[in-house]
Coordinates of N, CA and C in Angstrom, one line a residue:
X1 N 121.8 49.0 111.9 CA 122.0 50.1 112.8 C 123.5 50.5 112.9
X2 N 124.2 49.5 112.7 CA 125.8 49.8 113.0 C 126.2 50.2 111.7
X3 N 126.3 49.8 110.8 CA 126.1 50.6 109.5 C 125.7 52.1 109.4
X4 N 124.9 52.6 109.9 CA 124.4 54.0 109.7 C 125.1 54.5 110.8
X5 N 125.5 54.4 112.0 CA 126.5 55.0 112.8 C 128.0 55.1 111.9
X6 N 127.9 53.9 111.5 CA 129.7 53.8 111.1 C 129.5 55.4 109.7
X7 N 128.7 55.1 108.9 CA 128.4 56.0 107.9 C 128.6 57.6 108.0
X8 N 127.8 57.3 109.8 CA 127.5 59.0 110.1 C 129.0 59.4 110.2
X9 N 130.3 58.1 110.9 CA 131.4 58.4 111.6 C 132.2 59.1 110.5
X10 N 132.1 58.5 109.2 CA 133.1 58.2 107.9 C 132.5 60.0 107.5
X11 N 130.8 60.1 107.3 CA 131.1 61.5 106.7 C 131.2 62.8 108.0
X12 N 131.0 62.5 108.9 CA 131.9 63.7 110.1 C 133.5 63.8 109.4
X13 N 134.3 63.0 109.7 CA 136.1 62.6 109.2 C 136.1 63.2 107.9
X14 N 135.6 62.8 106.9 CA 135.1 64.4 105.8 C 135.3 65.0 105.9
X15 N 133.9 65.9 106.4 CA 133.7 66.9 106.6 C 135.1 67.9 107.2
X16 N 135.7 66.7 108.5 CA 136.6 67.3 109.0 C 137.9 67.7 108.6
X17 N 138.5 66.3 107.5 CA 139.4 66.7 107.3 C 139.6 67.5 106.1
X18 N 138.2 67.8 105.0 CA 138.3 67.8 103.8 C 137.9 69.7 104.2
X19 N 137.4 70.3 105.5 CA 137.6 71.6 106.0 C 136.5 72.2 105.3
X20 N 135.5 71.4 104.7 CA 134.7 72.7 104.3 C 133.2 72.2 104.9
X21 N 132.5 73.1 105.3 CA 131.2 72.3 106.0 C 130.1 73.3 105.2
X22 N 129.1 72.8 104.8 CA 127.7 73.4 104.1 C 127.2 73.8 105.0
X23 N 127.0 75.5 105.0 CA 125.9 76.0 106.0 C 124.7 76.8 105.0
X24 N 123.7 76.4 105.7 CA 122.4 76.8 104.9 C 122.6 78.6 105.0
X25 N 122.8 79.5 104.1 CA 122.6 80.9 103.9 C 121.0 81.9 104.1
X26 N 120.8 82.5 105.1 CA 119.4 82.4 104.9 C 119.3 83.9 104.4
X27 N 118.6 84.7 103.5 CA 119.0 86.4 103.3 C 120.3 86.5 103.2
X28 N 121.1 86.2 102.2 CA 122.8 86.1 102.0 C 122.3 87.4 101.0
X29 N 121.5 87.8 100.0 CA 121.4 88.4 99.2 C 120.2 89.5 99.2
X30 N 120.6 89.6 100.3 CA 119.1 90.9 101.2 C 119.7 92.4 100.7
X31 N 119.6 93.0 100.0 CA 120.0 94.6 99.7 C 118.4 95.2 100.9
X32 N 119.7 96.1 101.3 CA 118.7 97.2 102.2 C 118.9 98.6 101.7
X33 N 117.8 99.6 101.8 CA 118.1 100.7 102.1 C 119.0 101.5 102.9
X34 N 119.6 102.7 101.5 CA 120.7 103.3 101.9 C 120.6 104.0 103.0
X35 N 119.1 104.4 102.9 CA 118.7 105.4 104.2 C 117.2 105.0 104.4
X36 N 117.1 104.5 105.9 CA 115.8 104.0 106.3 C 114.8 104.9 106.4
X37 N 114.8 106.0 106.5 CA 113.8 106.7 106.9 C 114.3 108.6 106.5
X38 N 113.7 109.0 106.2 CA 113.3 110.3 105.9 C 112.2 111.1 106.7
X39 N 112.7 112.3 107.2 CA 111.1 113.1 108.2 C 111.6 114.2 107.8
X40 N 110.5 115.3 107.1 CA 110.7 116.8 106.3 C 109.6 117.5 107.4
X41 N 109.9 117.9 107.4 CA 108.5 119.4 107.9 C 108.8 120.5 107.0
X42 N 107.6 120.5 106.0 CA 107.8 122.2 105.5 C 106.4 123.2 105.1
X43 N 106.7 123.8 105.0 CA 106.0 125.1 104.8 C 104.2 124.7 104.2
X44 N 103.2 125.1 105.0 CA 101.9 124.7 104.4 C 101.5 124.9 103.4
X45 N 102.0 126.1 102.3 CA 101.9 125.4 100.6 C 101.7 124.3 100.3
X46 N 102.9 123.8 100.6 CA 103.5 122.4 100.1 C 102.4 121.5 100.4
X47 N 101.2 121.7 101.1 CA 100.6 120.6 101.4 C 99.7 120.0 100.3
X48 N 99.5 120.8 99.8 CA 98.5 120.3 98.1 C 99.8 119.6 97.2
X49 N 100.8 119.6 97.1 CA 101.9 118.8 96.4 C 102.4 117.4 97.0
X50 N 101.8 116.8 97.4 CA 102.4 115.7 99.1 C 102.7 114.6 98.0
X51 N 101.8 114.2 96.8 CA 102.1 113.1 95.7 C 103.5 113.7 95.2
X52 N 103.3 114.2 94.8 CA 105.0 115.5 93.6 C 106.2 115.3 94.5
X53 N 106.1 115.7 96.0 CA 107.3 115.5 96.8 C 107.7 114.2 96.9
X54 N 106.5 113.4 97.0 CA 106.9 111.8 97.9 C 108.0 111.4 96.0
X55 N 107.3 111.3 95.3 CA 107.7 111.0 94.1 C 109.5 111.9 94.0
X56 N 109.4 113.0 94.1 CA 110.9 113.7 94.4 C 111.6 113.3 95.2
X57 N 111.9 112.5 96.0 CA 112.2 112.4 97.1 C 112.6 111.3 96.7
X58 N 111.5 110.1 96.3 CA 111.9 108.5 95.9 C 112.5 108.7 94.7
X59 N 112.5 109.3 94.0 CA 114.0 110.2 92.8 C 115.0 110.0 93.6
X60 N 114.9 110.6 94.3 CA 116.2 110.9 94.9 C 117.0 110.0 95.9
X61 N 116.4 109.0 95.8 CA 116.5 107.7 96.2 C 116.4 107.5 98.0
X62 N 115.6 108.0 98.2 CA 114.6 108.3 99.5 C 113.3 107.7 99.6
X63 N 113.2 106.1 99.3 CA 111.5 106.1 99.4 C 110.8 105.9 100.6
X64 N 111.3 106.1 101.5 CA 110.7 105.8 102.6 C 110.9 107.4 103.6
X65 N 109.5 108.3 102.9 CA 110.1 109.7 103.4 C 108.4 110.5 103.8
X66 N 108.0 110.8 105.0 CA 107.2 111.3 105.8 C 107.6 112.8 105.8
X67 N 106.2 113.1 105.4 CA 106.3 114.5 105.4 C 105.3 115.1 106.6
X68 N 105.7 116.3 107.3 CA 104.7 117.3 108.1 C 104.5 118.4 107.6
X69 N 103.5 118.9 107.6 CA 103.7 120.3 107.4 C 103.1 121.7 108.3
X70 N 104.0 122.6 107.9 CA 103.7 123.9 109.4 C 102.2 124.2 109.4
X71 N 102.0 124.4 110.2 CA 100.5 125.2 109.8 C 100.6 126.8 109.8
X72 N 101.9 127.1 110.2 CA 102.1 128.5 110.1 C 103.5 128.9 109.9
X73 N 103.9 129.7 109.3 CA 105.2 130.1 109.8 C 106.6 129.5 108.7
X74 N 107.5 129.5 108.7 CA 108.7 128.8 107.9 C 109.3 127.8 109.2
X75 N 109.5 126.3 108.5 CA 110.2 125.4 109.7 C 111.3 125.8 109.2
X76 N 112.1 125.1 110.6 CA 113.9 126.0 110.9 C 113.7 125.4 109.6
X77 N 115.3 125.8 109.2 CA 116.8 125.7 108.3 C 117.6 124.7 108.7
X78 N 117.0 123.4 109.2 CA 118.3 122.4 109.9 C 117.9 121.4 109.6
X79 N 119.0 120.5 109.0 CA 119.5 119.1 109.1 C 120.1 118.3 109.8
X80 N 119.6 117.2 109.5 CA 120.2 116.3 111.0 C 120.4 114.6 110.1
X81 N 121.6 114.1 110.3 CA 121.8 113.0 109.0 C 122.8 112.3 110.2
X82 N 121.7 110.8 110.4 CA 122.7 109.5 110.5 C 123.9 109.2 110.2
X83 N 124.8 108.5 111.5 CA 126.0 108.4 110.7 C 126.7 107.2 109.6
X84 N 125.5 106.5 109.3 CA 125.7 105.8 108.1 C 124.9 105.9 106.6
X85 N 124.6 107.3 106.5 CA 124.2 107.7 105.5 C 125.1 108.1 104.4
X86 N 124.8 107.4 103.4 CA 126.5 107.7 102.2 C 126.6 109.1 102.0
X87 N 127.2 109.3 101.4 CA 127.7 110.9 101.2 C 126.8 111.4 99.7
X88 N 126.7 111.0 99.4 CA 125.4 111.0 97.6 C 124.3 111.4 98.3
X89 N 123.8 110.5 99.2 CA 122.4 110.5 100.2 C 122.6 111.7 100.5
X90 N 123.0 111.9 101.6 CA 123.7 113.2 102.5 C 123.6 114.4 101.4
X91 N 124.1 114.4 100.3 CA 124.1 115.8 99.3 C 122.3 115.7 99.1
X92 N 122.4 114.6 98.5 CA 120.7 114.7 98.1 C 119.8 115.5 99.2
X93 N 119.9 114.8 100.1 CA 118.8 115.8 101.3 C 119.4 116.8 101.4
X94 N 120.5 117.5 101.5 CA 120.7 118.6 101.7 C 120.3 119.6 100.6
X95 N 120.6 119.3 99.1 CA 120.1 120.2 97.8 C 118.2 119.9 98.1
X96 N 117.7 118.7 98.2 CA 116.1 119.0 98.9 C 115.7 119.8 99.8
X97 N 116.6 119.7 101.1 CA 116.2 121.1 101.7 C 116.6 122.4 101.5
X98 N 117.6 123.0 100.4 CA 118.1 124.1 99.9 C 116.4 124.5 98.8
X99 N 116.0 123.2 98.2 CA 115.3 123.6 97.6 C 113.9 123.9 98.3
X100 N 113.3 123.1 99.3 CA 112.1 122.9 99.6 C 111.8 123.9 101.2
X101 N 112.9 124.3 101.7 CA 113.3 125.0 103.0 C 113.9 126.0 102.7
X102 N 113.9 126.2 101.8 CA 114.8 127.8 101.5 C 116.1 128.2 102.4
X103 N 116.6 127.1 102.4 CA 117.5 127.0 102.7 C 118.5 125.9 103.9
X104 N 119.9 125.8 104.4 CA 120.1 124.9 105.1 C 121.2 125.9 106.2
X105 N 120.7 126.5 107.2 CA 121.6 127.3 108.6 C 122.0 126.7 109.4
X106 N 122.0 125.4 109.7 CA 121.7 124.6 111.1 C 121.7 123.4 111.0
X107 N 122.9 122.8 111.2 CA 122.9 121.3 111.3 C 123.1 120.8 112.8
X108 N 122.2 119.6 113.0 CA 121.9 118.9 114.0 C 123.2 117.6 114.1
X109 N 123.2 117.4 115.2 CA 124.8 116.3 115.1 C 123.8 114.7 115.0
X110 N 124.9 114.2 114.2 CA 124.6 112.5 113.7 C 124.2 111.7 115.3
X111 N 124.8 112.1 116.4 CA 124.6 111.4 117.3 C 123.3 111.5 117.8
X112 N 122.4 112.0 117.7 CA 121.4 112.2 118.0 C 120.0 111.7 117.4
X113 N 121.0 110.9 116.0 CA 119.6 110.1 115.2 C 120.0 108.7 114.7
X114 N 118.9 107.7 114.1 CA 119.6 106.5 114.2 C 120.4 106.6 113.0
X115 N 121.2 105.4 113.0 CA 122.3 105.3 111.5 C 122.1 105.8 110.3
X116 N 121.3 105.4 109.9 CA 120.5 105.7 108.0 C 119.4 106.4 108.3
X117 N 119.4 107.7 109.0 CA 118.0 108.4 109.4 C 118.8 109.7 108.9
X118 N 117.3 110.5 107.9 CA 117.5 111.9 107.7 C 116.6 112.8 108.0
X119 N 116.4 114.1 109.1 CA 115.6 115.0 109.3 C 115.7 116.0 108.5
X120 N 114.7 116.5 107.9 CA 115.0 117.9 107.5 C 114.0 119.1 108.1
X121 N 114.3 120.1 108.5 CA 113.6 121.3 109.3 C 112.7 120.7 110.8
X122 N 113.3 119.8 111.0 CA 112.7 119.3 112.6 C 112.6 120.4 113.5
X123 N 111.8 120.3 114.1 CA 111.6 121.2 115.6 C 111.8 121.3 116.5
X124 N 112.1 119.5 117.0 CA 112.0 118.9 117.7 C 113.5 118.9 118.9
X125 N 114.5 120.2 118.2 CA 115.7 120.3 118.8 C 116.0 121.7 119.2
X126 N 116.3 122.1 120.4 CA 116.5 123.3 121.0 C 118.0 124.1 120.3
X127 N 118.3 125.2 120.9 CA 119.5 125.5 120.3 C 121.1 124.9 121.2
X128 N 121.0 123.9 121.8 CA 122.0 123.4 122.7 C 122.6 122.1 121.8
X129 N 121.7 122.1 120.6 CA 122.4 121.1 119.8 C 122.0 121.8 118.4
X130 N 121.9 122.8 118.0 CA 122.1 123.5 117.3 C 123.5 124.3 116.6
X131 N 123.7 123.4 115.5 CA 125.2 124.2 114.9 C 125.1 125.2 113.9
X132 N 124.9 126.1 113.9 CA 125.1 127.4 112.9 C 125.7 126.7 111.6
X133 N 125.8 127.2 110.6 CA 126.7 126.5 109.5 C 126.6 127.6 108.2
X134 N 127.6 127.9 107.9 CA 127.9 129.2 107.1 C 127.3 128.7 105.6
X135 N 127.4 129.3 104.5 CA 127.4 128.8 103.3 C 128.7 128.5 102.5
X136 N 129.3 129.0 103.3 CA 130.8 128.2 102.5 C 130.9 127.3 102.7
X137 N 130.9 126.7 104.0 CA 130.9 125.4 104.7 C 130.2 124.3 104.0
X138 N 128.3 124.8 103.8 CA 127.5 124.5 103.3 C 128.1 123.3 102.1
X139 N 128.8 124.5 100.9 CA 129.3 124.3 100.0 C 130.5 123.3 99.6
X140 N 131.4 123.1 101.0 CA 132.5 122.7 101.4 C 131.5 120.9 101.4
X141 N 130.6 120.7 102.3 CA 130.3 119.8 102.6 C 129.3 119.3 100.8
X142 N 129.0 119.9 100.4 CA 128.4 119.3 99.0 C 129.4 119.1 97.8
X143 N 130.7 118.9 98.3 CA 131.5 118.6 97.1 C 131.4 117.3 96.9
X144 N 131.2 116.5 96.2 CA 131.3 115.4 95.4 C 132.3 114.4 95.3
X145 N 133.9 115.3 95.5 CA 135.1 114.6 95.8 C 135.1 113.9 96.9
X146 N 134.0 113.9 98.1 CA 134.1 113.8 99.8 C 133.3 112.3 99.5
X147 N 134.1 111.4 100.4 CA 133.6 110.1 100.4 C 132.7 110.2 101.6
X148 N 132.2 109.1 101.6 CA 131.4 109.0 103.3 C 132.1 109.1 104.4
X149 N 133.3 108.4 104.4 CA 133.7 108.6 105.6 C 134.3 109.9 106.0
X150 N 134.9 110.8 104.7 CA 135.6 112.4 104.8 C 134.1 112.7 105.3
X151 N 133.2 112.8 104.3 CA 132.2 113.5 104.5 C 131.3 114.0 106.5
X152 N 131.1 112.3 106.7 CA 130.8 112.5 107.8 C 131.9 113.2 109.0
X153 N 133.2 113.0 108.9 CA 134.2 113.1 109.8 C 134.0 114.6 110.1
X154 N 133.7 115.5 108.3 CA 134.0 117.0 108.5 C 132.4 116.9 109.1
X155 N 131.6 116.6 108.7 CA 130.0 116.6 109.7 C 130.7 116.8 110.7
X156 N 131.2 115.5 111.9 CA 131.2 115.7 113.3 C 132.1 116.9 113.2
X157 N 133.1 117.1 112.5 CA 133.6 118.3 113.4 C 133.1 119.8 113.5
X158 N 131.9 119.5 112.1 CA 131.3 120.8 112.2 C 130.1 120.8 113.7
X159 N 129.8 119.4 114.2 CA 128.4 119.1 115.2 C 129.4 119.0 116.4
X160 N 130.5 119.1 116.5 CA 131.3 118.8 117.8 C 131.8 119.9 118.7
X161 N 131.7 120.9 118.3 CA 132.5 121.9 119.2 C 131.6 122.4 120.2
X162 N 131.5 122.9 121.3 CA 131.2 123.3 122.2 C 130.0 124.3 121.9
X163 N 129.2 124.3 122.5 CA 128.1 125.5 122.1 C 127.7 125.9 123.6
X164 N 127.4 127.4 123.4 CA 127.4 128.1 124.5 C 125.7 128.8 124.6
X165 N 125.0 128.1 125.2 CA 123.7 128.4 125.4 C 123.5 129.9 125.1
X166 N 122.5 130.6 124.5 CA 121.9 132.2 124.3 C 121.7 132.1 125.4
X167 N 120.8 131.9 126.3 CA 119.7 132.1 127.3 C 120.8 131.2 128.2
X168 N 120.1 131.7 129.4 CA 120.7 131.1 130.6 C 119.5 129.4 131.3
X169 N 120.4 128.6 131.2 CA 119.4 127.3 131.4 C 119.7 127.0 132.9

């Protein structure tokens, strides 16, 4: 018995002096998605294509992407992108919705969705968080030279400024 104490004593003093201690790693080598989640709403055409899109989309390195579609009408022109969505991601959805939404007028601010979350043509936002967004801008924001963190920064400042209600609330 005094033996296995003395034993335990000697490899503690080890451990202690020799400064390195073995800790078990558990998921040390877990890769996650760059972007958790994807939600489109578009146009009821599209609804006979739902295999074609999900497949475009996981191209585009989006596999985890839910689609709605209108039953009437064109859904808005607006995006809405997490603020830890890389800037490659971030172009991607945006050239998808230029393609699939006919277009992108309206970006929604990062603060309002979780980190690695992308909407595209949601409804689900009035115009009090609604940003207009030009095509130059558009353009400005799909350059390739813009890292994630340029990229998002010019996002907030384009989702930050003040907006002045149409209608009286």
């Amino acid at each position: 018995m005094m033996a296995r104490s003395r034993y335990g004593i000697y490899l503690l003093l080890v451990i202690l002096v020799n400064g390195s201690v073995c800790t078990p790693s558990f998921g040390a080598d877990v890769s996650t998605s760059e972007v958790s989640r994807v939600e489109v709403v578009l146009a009821h055409h599209y609804r006979t294509r739902h295999a074609e899109l999900k497949q475009e989309f996981a191209q585009a390195g989006f596999p985890n992407v839910h689609f709605q579609f209108a039953r009437m009408g064109q859904p808005p022109q607006n995006i809405g992108l997490g603020r830890d969505v890389p800037a490659d991601k971030a172009r991607a959805a945006i050239q998808l919705a230029l393609k699939y939404n006919l277009g992108v007028t309206i970006l929604l601010p990062e603060r309002l969705f979780p980190p690695r979350f992308v909407t595209i043509a949601s409804s689900n936002y009035d115009d009090t968080v609604e940003y207009p967004i030009t095509q130059e801008t558009l353009v400005k924001l799909g350059d390739p030279e813009l890292t994630t963190e340029a990229f998002h920064r010019f996002y907030r400042d384009l989702t930050s400024v003040v907006i002045h209600p149409k209608r009286g609330y």
